XYZ file of C-alpha atoms in Angstrom:
665
model
C 60.233 174.204 123.754
C 59.513 171.025 124.126
C 59.366 170.029 127.558
C 62.071 165.982 127.948
C 60.828 162.994 129.557
C 62.621 163.377 132.704
C 65.737 160.637 132.662
C 65.232 159.736 136.360
C 61.662 158.383 135.071
C 62.889 155.880 132.800
C 61.431 152.355 133.734
C 64.371 150.141 133.677
C 67.084 150.318 131.301
C 69.738 149.800 134.121
C 72.643 149.484 132.023
C 72.019 151.933 129.510
C 71.394 154.803 132.409
C 74.670 154.373 133.787
C 76.326 153.853 130.960
C 75.245 157.058 129.687
C 75.956 158.590 133.135
C 79.265 157.552 133.714
C 79.709 159.407 129.779
C 78.369 162.850 131.662
C 81.056 161.820 134.878
C 83.539 161.263 132.088
C 83.960 161.942 128.338
C 87.170 160.710 128.277
C 85.034 157.152 127.946
C 84.622 157.582 124.776
C 80.897 157.533 123.854
C 78.194 154.657 123.815
C 76.284 152.889 121.939
C 73.364 151.778 122.039
C 71.731 148.446 120.327
C 67.733 146.991 120.548
C 64.821 146.190 119.569
C 62.089 149.281 118.487
C 59.943 150.653 121.371
C 62.394 150.477 124.299
C 62.884 153.764 125.496
C 67.084 155.131 123.166
C 65.546 157.519 122.183
C 63.782 159.066 124.808
C 65.966 158.382 127.866
C 69.429 160.655 124.786
C 67.111 163.422 125.413
C 67.045 163.168 128.290
C 69.851 163.036 129.637
C 70.522 166.538 127.917
C 68.998 168.154 130.573
C 70.704 166.650 133.621
C 74.340 167.899 132.393
C 75.632 170.853 134.173
C 75.482 174.476 132.548
C 78.839 175.582 130.834
C 80.424 178.605 130.049
C 80.918 179.980 127.156
C 82.738 182.942 125.473
C 80.248 185.025 124.629
C 79.200 185.070 120.319
C 81.680 182.423 119.811
C 80.147 180.209 117.863
C 82.455 177.492 118.755
C 82.127 177.315 122.403
C 85.216 178.152 124.101
C 85.216 177.829 127.171
C 86.400 180.717 128.755
C 88.743 180.309 131.080
C 90.899 178.342 128.520
C 89.029 179.723 124.736
C 90.831 177.514 121.934
C 93.992 179.779 120.750
C 92.852 177.988 117.298
C 89.706 179.267 117.604
C 88.535 180.799 114.208
C 87.090 183.241 115.993
C 89.120 183.716 118.399
C 91.423 185.064 119.717
C 89.284 186.056 122.271
C 89.288 188.965 124.702
C 89.189 187.781 128.225
C 86.298 189.161 130.150
C 82.795 189.067 128.603
C 81.379 185.096 128.545
C 77.250 183.952 129.625
C 75.930 180.675 130.929
C 74.386 178.269 129.033
C 72.657 174.663 129.421
C 75.186 172.248 127.704
C 73.189 170.929 123.635
C 72.763 167.853 122.634
C 73.029 168.049 118.556
C 71.168 165.242 115.892
C 72.530 164.683 113.057
C 70.062 162.692 111.066
C 71.484 159.763 108.685
C 71.385 161.922 105.204
C 72.716 164.394 106.549
C 75.863 166.261 104.319
C 80.463 165.846 105.176
C 79.308 170.295 104.852
C 76.402 169.892 107.146
C 78.262 167.764 109.586
C 81.860 169.249 110.537
C 80.872 172.594 108.690
C 81.496 174.100 104.848
C 84.700 176.609 103.191
C 83.138 179.114 100.849
C 85.617 178.358 98.391
C 84.557 181.438 96.016
C 85.545 184.032 98.611
C 88.774 182.192 99.988
C 89.964 180.970 96.189
C 89.225 185.224 95.109
C 89.914 186.947 98.191
C 91.754 184.767 99.918
C 89.487 184.520 103.210
C 89.048 181.429 105.230
C 84.694 182.305 105.297
C 84.093 178.778 107.157
C 79.999 178.409 108.112
C 80.334 175.833 111.030
C 78.447 172.787 110.855
C 77.057 169.884 113.901
C 79.973 169.129 115.512
C 81.038 173.078 116.281
C 78.158 173.014 117.691
C 78.346 169.725 120.230
C 81.399 170.861 121.829
C 81.502 170.746 125.146
C 77.683 168.737 124.691
C 75.859 166.519 123.406
C 76.759 164.641 119.824
C 73.556 162.272 118.866
C 73.312 159.931 115.839
C 70.225 157.568 116.107
C 70.301 154.956 113.740
C 74.154 155.243 113.263
C 74.534 151.602 110.895
C 72.469 153.603 108.926
C 75.200 156.511 108.309
C 77.095 156.531 106.011
C 80.859 154.560 106.349
C 83.040 158.117 105.432
C 80.047 159.838 106.952
C 80.589 157.946 110.939
C 84.700 157.569 109.854
C 84.752 161.746 110.289
C 83.005 161.856 113.142
C 85.244 158.701 115.256
C 88.043 161.065 114.001
C 86.494 163.735 115.570
C 85.287 162.209 118.629
C 89.337 160.796 119.699
C 91.283 163.697 118.780
C 88.656 166.554 120.181
C 89.400 168.338 116.882
C 87.899 168.755 113.749
C 89.355 169.365 110.691
C 87.821 171.409 107.617
C 90.552 170.884 104.199
C 89.617 172.200 100.865
C 91.870 172.519 97.960
C 95.025 174.039 100.186
C 92.254 175.824 102.584
C 92.156 174.732 106.352
C 90.360 175.672 109.435
C 90.589 173.712 112.975
C 88.448 173.889 115.862
C 87.717 171.584 119.369
C 85.076 169.926 119.157
C 84.667 167.645 122.133
C 81.877 166.134 123.062
C 79.609 163.067 124.293
C 79.248 161.500 121.509
C 76.055 158.512 121.637
C 75.065 156.250 118.728
C 71.638 153.629 119.092
C 71.206 151.474 116.283
C 68.256 148.556 115.510
C 70.609 145.500 114.827
C 67.556 144.050 112.540
C 68.627 146.517 109.824
C 72.280 145.597 109.446
C 75.003 146.638 111.811
C 78.019 148.382 112.167
C 81.162 147.496 110.675
C 84.111 145.916 114.086
C 85.909 148.861 113.200
C 84.006 150.759 114.117
C 82.150 149.357 116.793
C 85.649 149.703 118.371
C 85.555 153.558 117.674
C 82.938 153.542 120.461
C 83.785 152.844 124.050
C 80.324 151.813 125.984
C 78.165 149.639 124.091
C 74.741 148.807 126.133
C 71.914 145.501 124.954
C 68.753 147.025 125.354
C 65.555 145.205 124.760
C 61.809 145.293 126.322
C 60.972 143.988 130.061
C 59.678 140.434 129.447
C 57.619 141.866 133.094
C 54.503 142.735 133.459
C 54.334 144.853 136.095
C 57.687 146.566 134.596
C 55.779 147.077 131.345
C 52.695 148.351 133.772
C 54.348 151.196 135.088
C 56.407 151.924 131.805
C 52.669 152.328 129.875
C 52.053 154.990 132.703
C 53.711 157.121 133.074
C 53.896 157.396 128.745
C 50.465 158.055 128.927
C 50.976 160.204 132.047
C 53.731 162.510 129.744
C 51.587 162.237 127.422
C 48.830 164.516 129.387
C 51.263 166.943 130.728
C 54.238 167.271 130.197
C 55.265 170.108 132.381
C 53.278 168.449 135.532
C 55.017 164.928 135.218
C 58.083 166.941 135.015
C 57.885 168.451 138.110
C 57.101 165.721 140.315
C 60.825 164.609 138.921
C 61.984 167.208 139.379
C 63.672 166.812 142.921
C 65.267 163.672 141.411
C 66.266 165.024 138.478
C 68.211 167.927 140.656
C 70.259 165.154 142.923
C 71.318 163.311 139.687
C 71.854 166.619 138.259
C 74.008 166.927 141.650
C 75.900 163.331 141.787
C 76.845 164.370 138.415
C 78.808 166.929 138.795
C 80.500 165.789 142.732
C 81.802 162.940 140.116
C 83.811 165.072 138.028
C 84.643 167.372 141.198
C 85.852 164.505 141.943
C 87.414 162.218 139.023
C 90.949 163.750 139.220
C 91.543 162.692 142.290
C 90.510 158.726 141.600
C 93.540 156.362 142.418
C 93.582 153.347 139.444
C 95.719 150.905 141.708
C 98.340 148.383 140.031
C 96.309 145.834 141.291
C 93.330 147.093 138.767
C 95.315 147.408 136.410
C 96.281 144.124 136.383
C 93.042 142.861 136.576
C 91.742 145.146 133.149
C 94.982 144.153 131.171
C 94.150 140.279 132.065
C 90.495 140.860 130.794
C 91.438 142.400 128.008
C 94.083 139.190 127.096
C 91.596 136.367 128.656
C 89.389 137.443 125.739
C 91.371 138.219 123.374
C 90.052 142.133 122.205
C 92.232 143.710 119.868
C 94.142 146.063 119.463
C 94.409 147.870 123.377
C 92.163 150.826 122.989
C 89.343 148.100 124.948
C 92.530 148.162 127.873
C 92.337 151.808 128.312
C 88.577 152.899 127.795
C 88.418 149.963 130.848
C 90.248 151.728 132.977
C 89.353 155.735 132.564
C 85.393 153.781 133.047
C 86.604 151.913 135.987
C 87.709 155.528 136.989
C 84.709 157.296 136.533
C 82.433 154.225 138.061
C 84.601 155.152 141.239
C 83.807 158.580 140.992
C 79.725 157.824 139.973
C 80.079 155.869 143.776
C 81.617 158.681 145.744
C 85.220 156.373 146.179
C 88.311 157.887 145.076
C 89.886 153.714 144.396
C 88.702 150.963 141.623
C 87.347 148.378 142.602
C 87.373 144.848 141.173
C 83.192 145.383 141.151
C 84.681 148.959 139.270
C 86.999 146.242 136.357
C 83.884 143.922 136.294
C 81.566 146.512 135.174
C 83.490 148.073 133.011
C 83.813 144.923 130.951
C 80.645 143.848 130.229
C 80.354 147.276 129.043
C 83.539 147.557 127.164
C 83.888 143.870 125.839
C 81.153 142.543 124.207
C 81.094 144.466 120.725
C 85.266 144.000 120.406
C 85.013 140.243 121.460
C 82.965 140.059 117.572
C 84.864 138.510 114.573
C 82.263 138.596 111.873
C 78.984 139.550 111.282
C 77.202 136.303 112.604
C 78.454 136.903 116.189
C 76.738 137.480 118.778
C 78.424 140.287 120.963
C 78.276 138.845 123.848
C 80.461 138.032 127.259
C 81.148 134.815 129.352
C 80.308 136.325 132.426
C 81.797 132.720 134.719
C 85.307 134.376 132.532
C 85.285 137.707 133.136
C 84.468 135.994 137.341
C 87.513 133.162 137.065
C 90.225 135.258 135.073
C 89.518 138.916 137.687
C 89.541 136.283 140.930
C 92.896 134.722 139.381
C 94.872 138.417 138.854
C 92.769 139.385 141.888
C 95.403 140.812 143.868
C 94.778 143.827 145.927
C 97.648 147.324 146.672
C 98.977 147.549 150.211
C 97.243 151.124 151.261
C 93.549 149.803 149.389
C 90.893 150.659 151.285
C 88.369 148.433 152.501
C 86.047 147.962 150.004
C 83.073 151.137 150.077
C 79.962 150.952 148.449
C 79.084 155.096 147.658
C 75.889 156.374 148.142
C 72.760 154.636 145.752
C 71.427 156.411 143.167
C 69.990 155.326 139.371
C 71.991 153.440 137.337
C 73.655 152.481 141.090
C 77.452 151.980 141.636
C 79.543 149.782 139.900
C 79.051 145.175 140.693
C 76.412 143.326 138.317
C 74.292 145.193 136.657
C 70.735 143.314 136.558
C 69.987 140.614 133.400
C 66.122 141.312 131.913
C 64.525 139.228 130.817
C 64.834 137.366 128.282
C 62.235 136.526 126.208
C 61.243 132.225 126.097
C 59.692 130.994 123.747
C 61.145 127.897 121.125
C 59.923 127.295 117.469
C 56.373 125.546 117.330
C 55.812 125.603 113.470
C 53.613 122.171 112.543
C 55.755 120.311 109.575
C 53.337 120.462 106.498
C 53.221 116.801 105.443
C 54.012 117.378 101.822
C 54.957 114.672 98.582
C 59.154 114.523 97.703
C 59.921 114.668 94.448
C 62.939 111.734 94.419
C 61.564 109.381 93.064
C 61.445 107.265 96.683
C 58.481 107.149 98.284
C 59.127 108.413 101.488
C 57.484 107.773 104.837
C 53.997 109.292 106.693
C 55.084 112.745 107.681
C 58.795 112.992 105.863
C 57.861 115.637 103.581
C 59.595 118.163 105.283
C 63.222 118.088 106.828
C 65.372 119.730 110.015
C 67.093 122.556 108.175
C 70.689 121.064 107.675
C 73.892 122.709 108.641
C 75.139 124.805 106.404
C 79.297 124.095 105.837
C 82.636 125.984 106.635
C 81.717 129.353 105.254
C 84.789 130.276 102.689
C 86.228 134.043 100.812
C 84.389 134.285 97.726
C 86.149 136.141 95.075
C 84.600 139.758 93.741
C 81.182 140.249 92.247
C 79.988 143.150 90.816
C 77.388 144.558 88.582
C 78.982 146.208 85.089
C 78.733 149.354 84.479
C 78.832 152.653 86.487
C 75.639 152.903 88.730
C 74.868 155.854 91.548
C 73.598 153.760 93.878
C 73.898 153.963 97.880
C 78.080 154.742 98.309
C 79.750 151.447 99.378
C 82.491 148.412 97.865
C 81.173 146.352 94.998
C 80.590 147.860 91.969
C 82.006 150.711 90.179
C 79.703 154.063 90.825
C 79.855 156.973 90.668
C 79.692 158.238 94.305
C 80.879 161.687 96.446
C 84.686 160.180 97.580
C 86.582 158.151 95.782
C 89.123 159.034 92.184
C 88.562 162.064 90.258
C 86.817 161.303 86.794
C 86.017 165.272 85.560
C 84.536 167.619 86.344
C 81.163 169.403 85.691
C 78.982 172.244 87.235
C 77.346 172.106 89.973
C 73.856 171.439 90.079
C 73.046 172.488 93.601
C 75.916 174.120 96.199
C 79.238 173.150 95.689
C 81.208 169.509 97.538
C 84.002 169.028 96.000
C 85.793 172.057 94.066
C 87.617 170.708 90.923
C 90.214 173.482 90.979
C 92.393 172.809 87.619
C 88.461 173.370 85.900
C 87.736 176.470 88.236
C 90.943 178.048 87.326
C 90.617 177.067 83.313
C 86.672 178.396 83.394
C 88.043 181.494 84.928
C 90.958 182.828 83.095
C 89.552 183.670 80.109
C 87.916 186.535 81.334
C 90.043 188.074 83.933
C 90.950 191.109 81.341
C 87.313 191.980 81.038
C 86.437 191.571 84.697
C 89.005 193.921 85.551
C 91.873 192.793 87.015
C 95.115 194.346 87.941
C 96.343 192.946 91.370
C 98.108 188.493 91.897
C 94.583 186.500 92.730
C 92.712 185.564 90.312
C 88.847 187.080 90.177
C 86.354 184.251 90.144
C 83.392 184.514 89.831
C 79.713 181.765 90.720
C 80.140 180.611 86.440
C 83.516 179.698 86.947
C 83.075 176.705 90.001
C 82.694 173.368 88.480
C 82.723 170.424 90.934
C 85.000 167.351 90.288
C 83.196 164.321 89.442
C 83.762 160.981 91.261
C 84.099 157.253 90.546
C 83.895 154.680 93.543
C 81.908 152.471 95.174
C 78.394 151.046 95.728
C 76.591 148.645 97.154
C 73.803 145.926 95.433
C 70.871 144.192 96.711
C 72.194 140.873 96.259
C 68.473 138.403 95.583
C 69.157 134.918 96.900
C 66.142 132.679 95.321
C 66.341 129.173 97.198
C 64.514 126.313 96.653
C 64.844 124.598 99.435
C 61.122 121.800 97.946
C 62.395 117.603 98.831
C 64.410 117.589 96.004
C 66.971 119.217 97.950
C 66.502 117.749 100.252
C 69.718 115.514 100.804
C 71.162 117.092 103.555
C 74.620 116.686 101.960
C 73.676 118.607 99.692
C 71.674 121.603 101.186
C 74.619 121.934 103.650
C 77.253 123.294 101.203
C 74.818 124.908 99.280
C 74.323 127.361 102.766
C 77.617 126.552 103.684
C 77.998 128.925 100.195
C 75.552 130.537 100.459
C 76.446 132.090 104.394
C 80.313 133.136 102.226
C 78.220 135.586 99.830
C 76.425 136.775 103.765
C 79.588 136.730 104.708
C 80.880 139.041 101.524
C 78.211 141.257 100.966
C 77.681 143.165 104.545
C 82.005 143.615 103.880
C 80.628 145.582 100.698
C 77.832 147.424 102.669
C 75.014 145.359 100.275
C 71.668 145.027 101.079
C 70.881 141.002 101.338
C 66.976 139.514 100.980
C 66.270 135.510 100.620
C 62.970 134.092 98.583
C 62.276 130.123 99.514
C 59.772 128.709 97.403
C 58.660 124.884 98.693
C 54.871 123.021 97.752
C 52.952 125.138 96.297
C 53.761 128.548 96.469
C 57.308 131.385 97.293
C 58.420 133.471 100.293
C 59.793 135.886 100.848
C 61.648 134.918 104.120
C 63.596 138.423 104.338
C 62.735 141.081 102.854
C 65.628 143.407 101.601
C 67.759 144.562 104.324
C 71.211 145.338 104.989
C 71.254 143.276 108.213
C 73.328 139.851 106.835
C 73.258 138.244 110.652
C 69.218 138.219 110.042
C 69.810 136.547 106.454
C 72.450 134.437 108.216
C 69.768 133.142 110.810
C 66.882 133.031 108.281
C 69.337 130.569 106.600
C 70.107 127.889 109.284
C 66.862 127.398 110.016
C 65.545 126.624 106.370
C 63.682 123.440 105.961
C 63.286 121.416 102.765
C 60.311 119.194 101.527
C 57.503 118.877 98.882
C 57.347 120.081 95.544
C 58.962 122.579 93.322
C 57.186 125.792 92.230
C 59.849 127.384 90.235
C 57.934 129.511 88.136
C 56.245 130.781 91.801
C 59.555 131.103 93.066
C 60.689 133.392 90.611
C 57.204 135.474 90.102
C 58.679 136.952 93.838
C 61.602 137.205 93.232
C 60.266 138.915 90.522
C 57.730 140.993 92.517
C 60.216 141.613 94.842
C 62.855 143.496 92.958
C 60.232 145.750 90.955
C 58.787 146.851 94.472
C 62.730 147.225 95.471
C 63.495 149.556 92.393
C 60.600 151.999 93.485
C 61.447 152.459 97.107
C 65.497 152.832 96.059
C 65.868 152.950 92.455
C 69.405 153.233 92.164
C 70.705 150.530 93.278
C 71.313 147.810 90.937
C 69.989 144.033 91.728
C 72.249 140.892 91.814
C 69.806 137.875 91.677
C 71.596 134.271 93.167
C 69.101 131.551 92.205
C 69.933 128.775 93.909
C 68.160 124.967 92.020
C 67.874 121.409 90.648
C 65.949 123.001 87.582
C 63.113 120.492 88.162
C 60.015 122.276 87.788
C 57.032 120.108 89.334
C 53.071 121.001 90.220
C 50.263 122.848 87.863
C 50.549 122.977 83.879
C 53.366 122.798 82.083
C 55.407 124.341 85.205
C 59.351 123.435 83.058
C 56.852 126.705 80.242
C 55.790 129.088 82.895
C 59.466 128.397 84.897
C 61.017 129.592 81.461
C 58.619 132.806 81.168
C 60.046 134.024 84.590
C 62.611 133.672 83.628
C 62.961 136.158 80.574
C 62.036 138.731 82.928
C 64.736 139.102 84.538
C 66.483 138.617 81.224
C 64.248 141.623 80.557
C 64.948 143.719 82.441
C 69.475 143.507 82.502
C 69.022 141.901 85.787
C 72.376 140.349 86.354
C 71.959 136.403 87.812
C 73.798 133.571 88.203
C 71.991 129.906 88.967
C 73.315 127.434 91.330
C 73.216 123.699 89.558
C 72.266 121.682 92.787
C 71.463 118.558 90.350
C 73.251 115.757 91.379
C 73.252 111.967 91.212
C 75.233 109.457 87.632
C 72.112 110.595 85.369
C 71.602 115.194 85.121
C 69.175 116.869 82.763
C 70.823 119.790 82.469
C 67.752 121.632 83.789
C 69.443 125.025 85.459
C 72.025 125.517 82.910
C 68.777 125.387 80.399
C 67.280 127.879 83.616
C 70.260 130.513 83.111
C 69.865 130.620 79.582
C 66.782 132.174 79.810
C 67.500 134.602 82.415
C 70.388 136.104 80.929
C 73.168 134.263 83.325
C 75.348 131.705 83.621
C 74.593 128.175 85.993
C 76.999 126.967 87.849
C 77.373 122.948 89.993
C 77.235 122.594 93.400
C 80.256 120.941 92.848
C 82.265 124.609 91.988
C 81.019 126.728 94.670
C 83.611 124.937 97.030
C 86.476 125.760 94.564
C 85.666 130.208 94.908
C 84.620 129.023 91.482
C 80.428 131.422 91.508
C 81.989 134.034 92.148
C 84.427 134.032 89.250
C 81.833 133.153 86.993
C 79.088 135.267 88.189
C 81.340 138.571 87.323
C 82.289 136.535 83.561
C 78.590 136.694 83.358
C 78.876 140.002 83.789
C 81.013 141.271 82.228
C 79.326 139.881 79.206
C 75.977 141.547 79.185
C 77.835 144.997 79.687
């Protein structure tokens, strides 16, 4: 068995360690979501926590880890006779990103249930994690319906499996920990709210601390057992402190003064619903117990707010999570009346993670954009002064709501909310023989397949004699996510600031729609003499918005280069994810300059998309009294349609995209 890296040997990351320890003290806090860049010890800290969890007494032979002192009366392996039990370490169960629903919640043997009436149940990961830790790495990449099941079980403390009228329930109380890299996409706000606490982690910019991280990691890799032995005393101390805090927790008093501060803080930061108030109350209580106190102090409320509120304040994917600490301090001071019988503050013992109070912030990275402008000629027929070839980025106008964009036909891509697709979830449209394990039984089709053979199979009782060949898988139709690839003309002819501001506003609107519909997005820009992939296809729409916000303009218009680069991006992405269908949004005035026969070359490049059947729309940014109509001609070459820039604010772009896709079908 691999020796885990010691929890107390993790360098820095005080907020992360404190949040994990608070959940170890009080799992009712609701789990931890750890957000941060790669290589910041997220997974290391989570896996190390399992070694600190107190041991458990479990009923011997129970697959659901029932407590012998109070066994679950509805346990599928019950009822349990008093007596036999065993002691073991708390489990840490990892949920893979590609796990199926059956692997998570368990599976019923449908064949035995129909033919014998027996609830033959194979437990899933939720059962394995009962009274332990359930860890989901890259939780933002987990399918939405699995996240819903996971969080529902965490909230209710039980898992329910329902299949065609047969149901099984078992206890599922666990410490839920999720880690994610925001660059790979965000969780929906509704799912963010279901995590009790959230922590932002980043690598330290302090050289001495980074040296210590490397030193400890190398020592661990050389001899994990010896390295763990050097930290055994500290590990034992933290384990004992967790046990003591758990025993003290029921005695902690949450006074009216602290409750007023909690309620006032949640109201001041305008968080939705009441879950934040409850989580803050539980977190503040756990902080007091962790510090060895029986009363909740203002410093506990403050620390609880810093851990429980930042992720609940996001209103759209372009908002960065965070909390205004000055406003927090003002609110706590305004509503800081103490209870008459509050004791004097007791700081409690020191230890890993601290005992409440303000966390030590990591050093923020410093720096700026020192990229030099490339002097290039303009294209609007007006001479530009020296140094004006590249203009600073225009700010986007206010985004607006768009109509639904959809790709024609029925796909089989990743589940989402945009285009029609055959999925595991959705409305039932038919039945087929199962390929592999049966996941969704079509009961009527199964009975119909088995009925003609009952006499030959010697049926004598009321039960239906069902064989595996009779089973039918339900085919379902739902929605898929698509790849929305923006191809943006950033040349000098697009440099009018008001025009570019409107274009960026429309693109932000489409990005917001892509976020809500669980799409991947990409961004290709072209200007000067070349085209660049400003953002490879990703699920992080906020990363796309950041690239868009800083997009400069100027220079010539290598339209063909932009189209060819976009075609290459789609080709590579098709190899990586062949089931995900693309939608191309080309933003340009249709002009093509530079090189021999630029217009003809752009036309040939556009016809590549038409030959591949790629759905597309051209946003026509041409302005002025004389219009050449080049964008419309380009849309014809693409097999799509064009919409003028003036029509963007009327929400008509989405309708036109939908219309051209319907025609393409």
